[in-house]
Amino acid sequence: MNAFSTRGLVASAMALAITVSAPASAQNAAIPVEVPAGSVEAALVQLGRQTGLQILFASGAVEGRRNAPVRGRFSREDALRRVLRGTGLSARQTGPNSYVVLVGGGAGQVDAGVRVQPRTEAPSGPRRRPSQREVAPGEASDSAAADIVVTGSNIRGEGAGTSPVITIDRAAIDRSGRGTIAGVLSTLPQNFGGTGNEETSLTGTDRTIDNTGLASSANLRGLGSDATLTLVNGRRTAGSGGKGDFSDLSTIPIAAVDRIEVLTDGASALYGSDAVAGVVNIILRKTYRGAETRLRAGTTTSGGMQEYQFGQVAGTVWSTGRVLGAYEFERRERLPSAARAYTRTTDLRALGGSDWRSYFAHPGNVLGYDPVSNGYVPTYAIPAGPSGAALAPEDFLPGSANLQNQREGSDLLPDQKRHALYVTAEQQLGHGITAYVEGRAARRRFSYSGSSDIGFISIDAGNPYFVSPDGSPYSLIAYSFAHELGATRTGGVVKSYSLTAGATADIGADWHLDGYYSRAEERSTNRTSGLANQLHLAEALGGADDPDTGYAAERDGYFNPYGDGIANSAGVLSFIGGGYSGEAVRSRISTLNLQGDGSLAALPGGSLRLAVGAQRREEGLRRSGTNFYSSNVPAPLPRIAGNRRIDALFAELAVPLIGDGNAIAGVSRLGLSLAVRHERYSDFGTTTNPKVGVRYEPAGGIAFRASYGRSFRAPSLRETGDPIRIGATQLPTTAGTNALVLFLSGGNPDLDPERAVSKTIGVTIAPSRLGGVGIEANLFSTRFAQRISQPAYQNILQALTDASLAPFVQVVSPLSSASDRALIEGLLADPNSLVPSNLPAAVFGAVVDGRYVNASSVNVRGLDVGARSGFSLGAGRAELSANASYLLGFDDKTTTEAQAVQRAGTYGYPPRLRLRSTVGWAGKTWNASLAANYVSRSRYRTSSSSQRIGSWTTLDLQFARMFGPETGTLNGLSIGLAFTNLLATDPPFVNAANGVGYDATNGSALGRQAALQIVKRW
């Protein structure tokens, strides 16, 4: 595996080198182009496929316009000019291979100034407001660039900002071979898959996110899904998960997506809370004339997981308005743990690892106190035998232990069914005023099997099956219900909606106002069954009969914990196995927003532009549930109800110091960006966050930029309002054994916001003489302090072995200390305790406090590098690209007193290097691409050892056949086949203490996936 990984890295590096060194002569060479007469929208799509150009346009801007045929051999720029000739449209180059289509600006004119992004200043001179006859809904007035708001700025046309933005357009989404937004984002090296997704949730490797609804999220830089702000059309969504502190990408139909913009820089000065690591803005389609049908079917080639997807988009436009609707359905089957060798069992010895099976087993183990580890350990193994009856003390196996595979019957990925709907409409009202509405709704149902229930069984002579191997009057047995109750079963439903209504108005020469009200809500429910009801179990073991249960052990049967699968009757198992827990979470957000932007003055370097705005936001979270785990009737979980109001004022100023009007030698352009946002929270006070940036262009095609900003994340409502909860778990000790501990969790009303300082320095090189070759590099640094964390919970397996976690651990000895015994008994008697009532205080060796505190900090530093090139090849165009992210450091401090620990390149954290390199070819009727994905090697560290985790290289292959007008009824049809992880390369093995043989935060257990996608445009 390591040899192949090395070759993969070399191949990726070669692709990057080829990208940089592609000859300029190939970039400018004439290529065959054949674009028939027809709609401009269809012509631009075809031209993009044939030339490899990324051509961005507002769909409304091209509606109703027709182009003349273009056939022959032309340079890419000349071909675009010919397509736009006579249409009233022009184009401006915004990157090495990308153009934005503008309204006006000269018939067929193509501005080849080779700006890596749109220019920082608006066109000089007053802006004429067009009539409704001249402009279709959604068009730019004088220039499309003047009305496009790029993520990272509130000022229209500020595309060439001071922070790096990655744009994934519709064509790139289709070429990725992924069927979901989360899947597309997983290909970005800047995005870390360690939190807020199904696989990390079901493998137990998600350290921070309470992902009760199995949502999918973005996590830039590995700073957390709750520190990456996700927007849809520039607006916030309702929170997802048990804390409502991140956005669920699965509720958004990918068929409705126009593009995804990823800002990899702190941006609280623009967007407020959560924009610490960056912003993911999902821009949905707004205009479409006709219909588009999408069918997708995929399968893993091992394990049998299949998925099916159907999408439908339809819309129409008229002279003063438009409407569009999209619907998507997806069904994906579960992937069982047994489908992969490295997750089939927690006994990893066959793979070169350790035996991590649990002594909570079936048959079970009799426990005894070990003074060395200050905990209870197996002292006798119960012998195997189907009946478990007539055992004698000498039948027990001293010094031995039965072991159980905890992942038996569990799933790696859940079964999912999803429906998603999106509708948008716009109508011009006259006098420069346009009204718009937008709505989204989604429903997702999931189910999966988890690890079987385990527990401590306390048994004495009141049970006729009781046998004491050592003469004690009672025994404590570590027991698994795997063979009697089976795997636990969890099912849930997530429902969400979002409604927005607003209006825009053009005022004066070029001022633009936008006001809207939006409301979004998510409701999720889940229920886990297959649990043993501890109260019923105690009764069936021989405890006092409870008349409320209607069960009498002497009549209906005693529970026998000494058997091996068939020792207990169906009636006994039905009585004890009816336990369950259920939870319902409702999060909501409503936003009233008004903002405007326009020119303040004409400066020699361009227009001084300002954006100002005000916002009121209200957030709410409700949590309730029931627990039938230790009571005769379902008991309500502690209710959580929290609300807050946020009032914000924000402003942004774009200052063109030097531009076309006053350029000097060595300074083609120089611009300054200033932004600030002040917010008042009703529950913890105020915060003000500034950001400043500068962009310097010494010559055309070369740009330097830098930014500095402060960001923050407000505590979630559950982090401040969650009541204390008390549970029990076993953890490794420094003696190499496991100790049973009480674990405290809950909120903290005294939390302060998390605060961060972000810095970036970047350069873009794409001079016109290179004919489309572009290189971009960005150094970034984020210092994230006062982090709200649960240090002991997030490092739970090291809680008793890591000295830095000592402030959160209290070692106790209830057998020898009366005060320790009183402490444990008090916690066990607490109404919020979830610990089985039959567990004695003496079995606990520590109390671990996992409640939220402002304790930790992170300093992440790194380098992003991207390159792209292309050249004519045969009857089409070849494209080469590479995107890499290298972490210079990920310094993590669990507490303010702790030493910083370097987490980059370690298990559960971002790798040192992630790279994706792509080679593609596109012609008139065919396109294909091959991508290499590389994850560098890492380390799995424990308190006593460190093991190497190998690197991981996978290949993705995609090709598609497109049918044009010459094919008659097949016109508008495309058929594509995509393979992800083409060579079915397993993720590198890791001998992790949880018994899962790979790092789910940096790898995937999916294996090879093949998907067929059919798209028909009507």
PDB file of C-alpha atoms in Angstrom, residues 389-534:
ATOM      1  CA  ALA A 389     -27.796 -24.131  34.419  1.00  0.00           C
ATOM      2  CA  ALA A 390     -26.349 -26.469  37.000  1.00  0.00           C
ATOM      3  CA  LEU A 391     -23.011 -24.696  37.084  1.00  0.00           C
ATOM      4  CA  ALA A 392     -20.599 -25.404  39.930  1.00  0.00           C
ATOM      5  CA  PRO A 393     -17.985 -22.953  41.247  1.00  0.00           C
ATOM      6  CA  GLU A 394     -15.213 -25.068  39.784  1.00  0.00           C
ATOM      7  CA  ASP A 395     -16.728 -24.682  36.286  1.00  0.00           C
ATOM      8  CA  PHE A 396     -15.719 -21.020  36.165  1.00  0.00           C
ATOM      9  CA  LEU A 397     -12.418 -20.173  34.473  1.00  0.00           C
ATOM     10  CA  PRO A 398     -10.171 -18.140  36.818  1.00  0.00           C
ATOM     11  CA  GLY A 399      -7.844 -15.585  35.273  1.00  0.00           C
ATOM     12  CA  SER A 400      -9.631 -15.792  31.929  1.00  0.00           C
ATOM     13  CA  ALA A 401     -12.041 -13.482  30.164  1.00  0.00           C
ATOM     14  CA  ASN A 402     -14.671 -13.926  27.499  1.00  0.00           C
ATOM     15  CA  LEU A 403     -14.479 -11.264  24.799  1.00  0.00           C
ATOM     16  CA  GLN A 404     -17.181  -9.792  22.570  1.00  0.00           C
ATOM     17  CA  ASN A 405     -16.947  -8.065  19.184  1.00  0.00           C
ATOM     18  CA  GLN A 406     -18.625  -4.711  19.842  1.00  0.00           C
ATOM     19  CA  ARG A 407     -19.260  -4.048  16.145  1.00  0.00           C
ATOM     20  CA  GLU A 408     -21.162  -7.266  15.533  1.00  0.00           C
ATOM     21  CA  GLY A 409     -24.344  -6.450  13.605  1.00  0.00           C
ATOM     22  CA  SER A 410     -23.572  -2.711  13.398  1.00  0.00           C
ATOM     23  CA  ASP A 411     -23.534  -0.389  10.379  1.00  0.00           C
ATOM     24  CA  LEU A 412     -20.900   1.961   8.970  1.00  0.00           C
ATOM     25  CA  LEU A 413     -23.439   4.011   7.021  1.00  0.00           C
ATOM     26  CA  PRO A 414     -27.192   4.269   7.584  1.00  0.00           C
ATOM     27  CA  ASP A 415     -30.072   3.585   5.277  1.00  0.00           C
ATOM     28  CA  GLN A 416     -31.364   6.950   4.035  1.00  0.00           C
ATOM     29  CA  LYS A 417     -34.400   8.192   2.144  1.00  0.00           C
ATOM     30  CA  ARG A 418     -34.491  11.870   1.265  1.00  0.00           C
ATOM     31  CA  HIS A 419     -36.940  14.234  -0.414  1.00  0.00           C
ATOM     32  CA  ALA A 420     -35.906  17.843  -1.125  1.00  0.00           C
ATOM     33  CA  LEU A 421     -37.862  20.657  -2.764  1.00  0.00           C
ATOM     34  CA  TYR A 422     -36.833  24.136  -3.874  1.00  0.00           C
ATOM     35  CA  VAL A 423     -38.984  26.897  -5.428  1.00  0.00           C
ATOM     36  CA  THR A 424     -38.023  30.463  -6.343  1.00  0.00           C
ATOM     37  CA  ALA A 425     -39.799  33.288  -8.155  1.00  0.00           C
ATOM     38  CA  GLU A 426     -39.146  36.915  -9.011  1.00  0.00           C
ATOM     39  CA  GLN A 427     -41.299  39.704 -10.392  1.00  0.00           C
ATOM     40  CA  GLN A 428     -40.380  43.224 -11.451  1.00  0.00           C
ATOM     41  CA  LEU A 429     -42.820  45.758 -10.038  1.00  0.00           C
ATOM     42  CA  GLY A 430     -41.586  48.797 -11.943  1.00  0.00           C
ATOM     43  CA  HIS A 431     -39.564  51.850 -10.918  1.00  0.00           C
ATOM     44  CA  GLY A 432     -36.517  49.645 -10.341  1.00  0.00           C
ATOM     45  CA  ILE A 433     -38.220  47.503  -7.700  1.00  0.00           C
ATOM     46  CA  THR A 434     -38.200  43.723  -7.897  1.00  0.00           C
ATOM     47  CA  ALA A 435     -39.902  41.334  -5.460  1.00  0.00           C
ATOM     48  CA  TYR A 436     -38.735  37.784  -4.885  1.00  0.00           C
ATOM     49  CA  VAL A 437     -39.707  34.719  -2.870  1.00  0.00           C
ATOM     50  CA  GLU A 438     -37.867  31.504  -2.186  1.00  0.00           C
ATOM     51  CA  GLY A 439     -38.719  28.313  -0.356  1.00  0.00           C
ATOM     52  CA  ARG A 440     -37.026  25.033   0.496  1.00  0.00           C
ATOM     53  CA  ALA A 441     -38.317  21.924   2.223  1.00  0.00           C
ATOM     54  CA  ALA A 442     -36.762  18.546   2.915  1.00  0.00           C
ATOM     55  CA  ARG A 443     -37.579  15.310   4.647  1.00  0.00           C
ATOM     56  CA  ARG A 444     -34.980  12.665   5.407  1.00  0.00           C
ATOM     57  CA  ARG A 445     -35.554   9.305   7.080  1.00  0.00           C
ATOM     58  CA  PHE A 446     -32.639   7.230   8.371  1.00  0.00           C
ATOM     59  CA  SER A 447     -32.062   3.982  10.198  1.00  0.00           C
ATOM     60  CA  TYR A 448     -29.039   1.983  11.290  1.00  0.00           C
ATOM     61  CA  SER A 449     -27.901  -0.735  13.652  1.00  0.00           C
ATOM     62  CA  GLY A 450     -25.458   0.070  16.417  1.00  0.00           C
ATOM     63  CA  SER A 451     -23.452  -1.810  18.993  1.00  0.00           C
ATOM     64  CA  SER A 452     -25.504  -4.104  21.199  1.00  0.00           C
ATOM     65  CA  ASP A 453     -26.455  -3.082  24.713  1.00  0.00           C
ATOM     66  CA  ILE A 454     -24.077  -3.950  27.541  1.00  0.00           C
ATOM     67  CA  GLY A 455     -24.248  -3.588  31.292  1.00  0.00           C
ATOM     68  CA  PHE A 456     -23.262  -4.717  34.738  1.00  0.00           C
ATOM     69  CA  ILE A 457     -25.424  -7.404  36.242  1.00  0.00           C
ATOM     70  CA  SER A 458     -25.526  -7.684  40.027  1.00  0.00           C
ATOM     71  CA  ILE A 459     -26.817 -11.112  41.086  1.00  0.00           C
ATOM     72  CA  ASP A 460     -27.184 -12.917  44.412  1.00  0.00           C
ATOM     73  CA  ALA A 461     -28.927 -15.883  45.967  1.00  0.00           C
ATOM     74  CA  GLY A 462     -32.328 -14.376  45.172  1.00  0.00           C
ATOM     75  CA  ASN A 463     -31.814 -15.761  41.671  1.00  0.00           C
ATOM     76  CA  PRO A 464     -32.026 -19.586  41.463  1.00  0.00           C
ATOM     77  CA  TYR A 465     -29.273 -19.632  38.810  1.00  0.00           C
ATOM     78  CA  PHE A 466     -26.775 -17.821  41.058  1.00  0.00           C
ATOM     79  CA  VAL A 467     -23.392 -19.489  41.488  1.00  0.00           C
ATOM     80  CA  SER A 468     -20.482 -17.804  43.254  1.00  0.00           C
ATOM     81  CA  PRO A 469     -17.080 -18.911  41.955  1.00  0.00           C
ATOM     82  CA  ASP A 470     -15.270 -17.490  44.987  1.00  0.00           C
ATOM     83  CA  GLY A 471     -17.833 -17.834  47.778  1.00  0.00           C
ATOM     84  CA  SER A 472     -18.950 -14.191  47.707  1.00  0.00           C
ATOM     85  CA  PRO A 473     -22.630 -13.543  48.537  1.00  0.00           C
ATOM     86  CA  TYR A 474     -23.106 -11.779  45.225  1.00  0.00           C
ATOM     87  CA  SER A 475     -21.396 -11.410  41.871  1.00  0.00           C
ATOM     88  CA  LEU A 476     -20.943  -8.498  39.489  1.00  0.00           C
ATOM     89  CA  ILE A 477     -21.011  -9.681  35.882  1.00  0.00           C
ATOM     90  CA  ALA A 478     -19.913  -7.713  32.813  1.00  0.00           C
ATOM     91  CA  TYR A 479     -22.531  -8.741  30.257  1.00  0.00           C
ATOM     92  CA  SER A 480     -23.463  -8.196  26.618  1.00  0.00           C
ATOM     93  CA  PHE A 481     -27.002  -8.655  25.314  1.00  0.00           C
ATOM     94  CA  ALA A 482     -25.738  -9.127  21.746  1.00  0.00           C
ATOM     95  CA  HIS A 483     -27.001 -12.685  21.320  1.00  0.00           C
ATOM     96  CA  GLU A 484     -30.325 -12.082  23.083  1.00  0.00           C
ATOM     97  CA  LEU A 485     -31.472  -8.587  22.133  1.00  0.00           C
ATOM     98  CA  GLY A 486     -29.278  -8.185  19.054  1.00  0.00           C
ATOM     99  CA  ALA A 487     -27.798  -4.946  17.825  1.00  0.00           C
ATOM    100  CA  THR A 488     -29.443  -1.735  18.918  1.00  0.00           C
ATOM    101  CA  ARG A 489     -31.668  -0.174  16.278  1.00  0.00           C
ATOM    102  CA  THR A 490     -31.906   3.553  15.683  1.00  0.00           C
ATOM    103  CA  GLY A 491     -34.311   5.303  13.358  1.00  0.00           C
ATOM    104  CA  GLY A 492     -35.139   8.931  12.858  1.00  0.00           C
ATOM    105  CA  VAL A 493     -36.716  11.597  10.710  1.00  0.00           C
ATOM    106  CA  VAL A 494     -35.369  15.051   9.917  1.00  0.00           C
ATOM    107  CA  LYS A 495     -37.742  17.676   8.506  1.00  0.00           C
ATOM    108  CA  SER A 496     -36.692  21.166   7.519  1.00  0.00           C
ATOM    109  CA  TYR A 497     -38.020  24.185   5.700  1.00  0.00           C
ATOM    110  CA  SER A 498     -36.896  27.669   4.792  1.00  0.00           C
ATOM    111  CA  LEU A 499     -39.014  30.568   3.505  1.00  0.00           C
ATOM    112  CA  THR A 500     -37.729  33.928   2.267  1.00  0.00           C
ATOM    113  CA  ALA A 501     -39.521  36.980   0.921  1.00  0.00           C
ATOM    114  CA  GLY A 502     -37.830  40.169  -0.105  1.00  0.00           C
ATOM    115  CA  ALA A 503     -37.415  42.980  -2.576  1.00  0.00           C
ATOM    116  CA  THR A 504     -34.594  44.843  -4.284  1.00  0.00           C
ATOM    117  CA  ALA A 505     -34.589  48.428  -5.443  1.00  0.00           C
ATOM    118  CA  ASP A 506     -32.254  50.480  -7.643  1.00  0.00           C
ATOM    119  CA  ILE A 507     -31.789  53.981  -6.282  1.00  0.00           C
ATOM    120  CA  GLY A 508     -29.943  56.801  -7.954  1.00  0.00           C
ATOM    121  CA  ALA A 509     -27.105  56.140 -10.346  1.00  0.00           C
ATOM    122  CA  ASP A 510     -25.915  52.820  -8.980  1.00  0.00           C
ATOM    123  CA  TRP A 511     -27.172  52.244  -5.441  1.00  0.00           C
ATOM    124  CA  HIS A 512     -28.891  48.947  -4.840  1.00  0.00           C
ATOM    125  CA  LEU A 513     -31.042  48.026  -1.817  1.00  0.00           C
ATOM    126  CA  ASP A 514     -31.966  44.500  -0.766  1.00  0.00           C
ATOM    127  CA  GLY A 515     -34.311  43.717   2.095  1.00  0.00           C
ATOM    128  CA  TYR A 516     -35.682  40.338   3.086  1.00  0.00           C
ATOM    129  CA  TYR A 517     -37.278  38.333   5.854  1.00  0.00           C
ATOM    130  CA  SER A 518     -36.499  34.654   6.171  1.00  0.00           C
ATOM    131  CA  ARG A 519     -37.522  31.924   8.543  1.00  0.00           C
ATOM    132  CA  ALA A 520     -36.021  28.466   8.710  1.00  0.00           C
ATOM    133  CA  GLU A 521     -36.691  25.518  10.940  1.00  0.00           C
ATOM    134  CA  GLU A 522     -35.454  21.976  11.396  1.00  0.00           C
ATOM    135  CA  ARG A 523     -37.171  19.250  13.411  1.00  0.00           C
ATOM    136  CA  SER A 524     -35.444  15.958  14.048  1.00  0.00           C
ATOM    137  CA  THR A 525     -36.570  12.912  15.969  1.00  0.00           C
ATOM    138  CA  ASN A 526     -34.710   9.709  16.694  1.00  0.00           C
ATOM    139  CA  ARG A 527     -35.365   6.597  18.715  1.00  0.00           C
ATOM    140  CA  THR A 528     -32.990   3.822  19.772  1.00  0.00           C
ATOM    141  CA  SER A 529     -34.454   0.446  20.734  1.00  0.00           C
ATOM    142  CA  GLY A 530     -33.003  -2.918  21.651  1.00  0.00           C
ATOM    143  CA  LEU A 531     -31.951  -1.701  25.106  1.00  0.00           C
ATOM    144  CA  ALA A 532     -32.341  -3.620  28.330  1.00  0.00           C
ATOM    145  CA  ASN A 533     -34.668  -1.884  30.781  1.00  0.00           C
ATOM    146  CA  GLN A 534     -32.537  -1.852  33.917  1.00  0.00           C
TER     147      GLN A 534
END
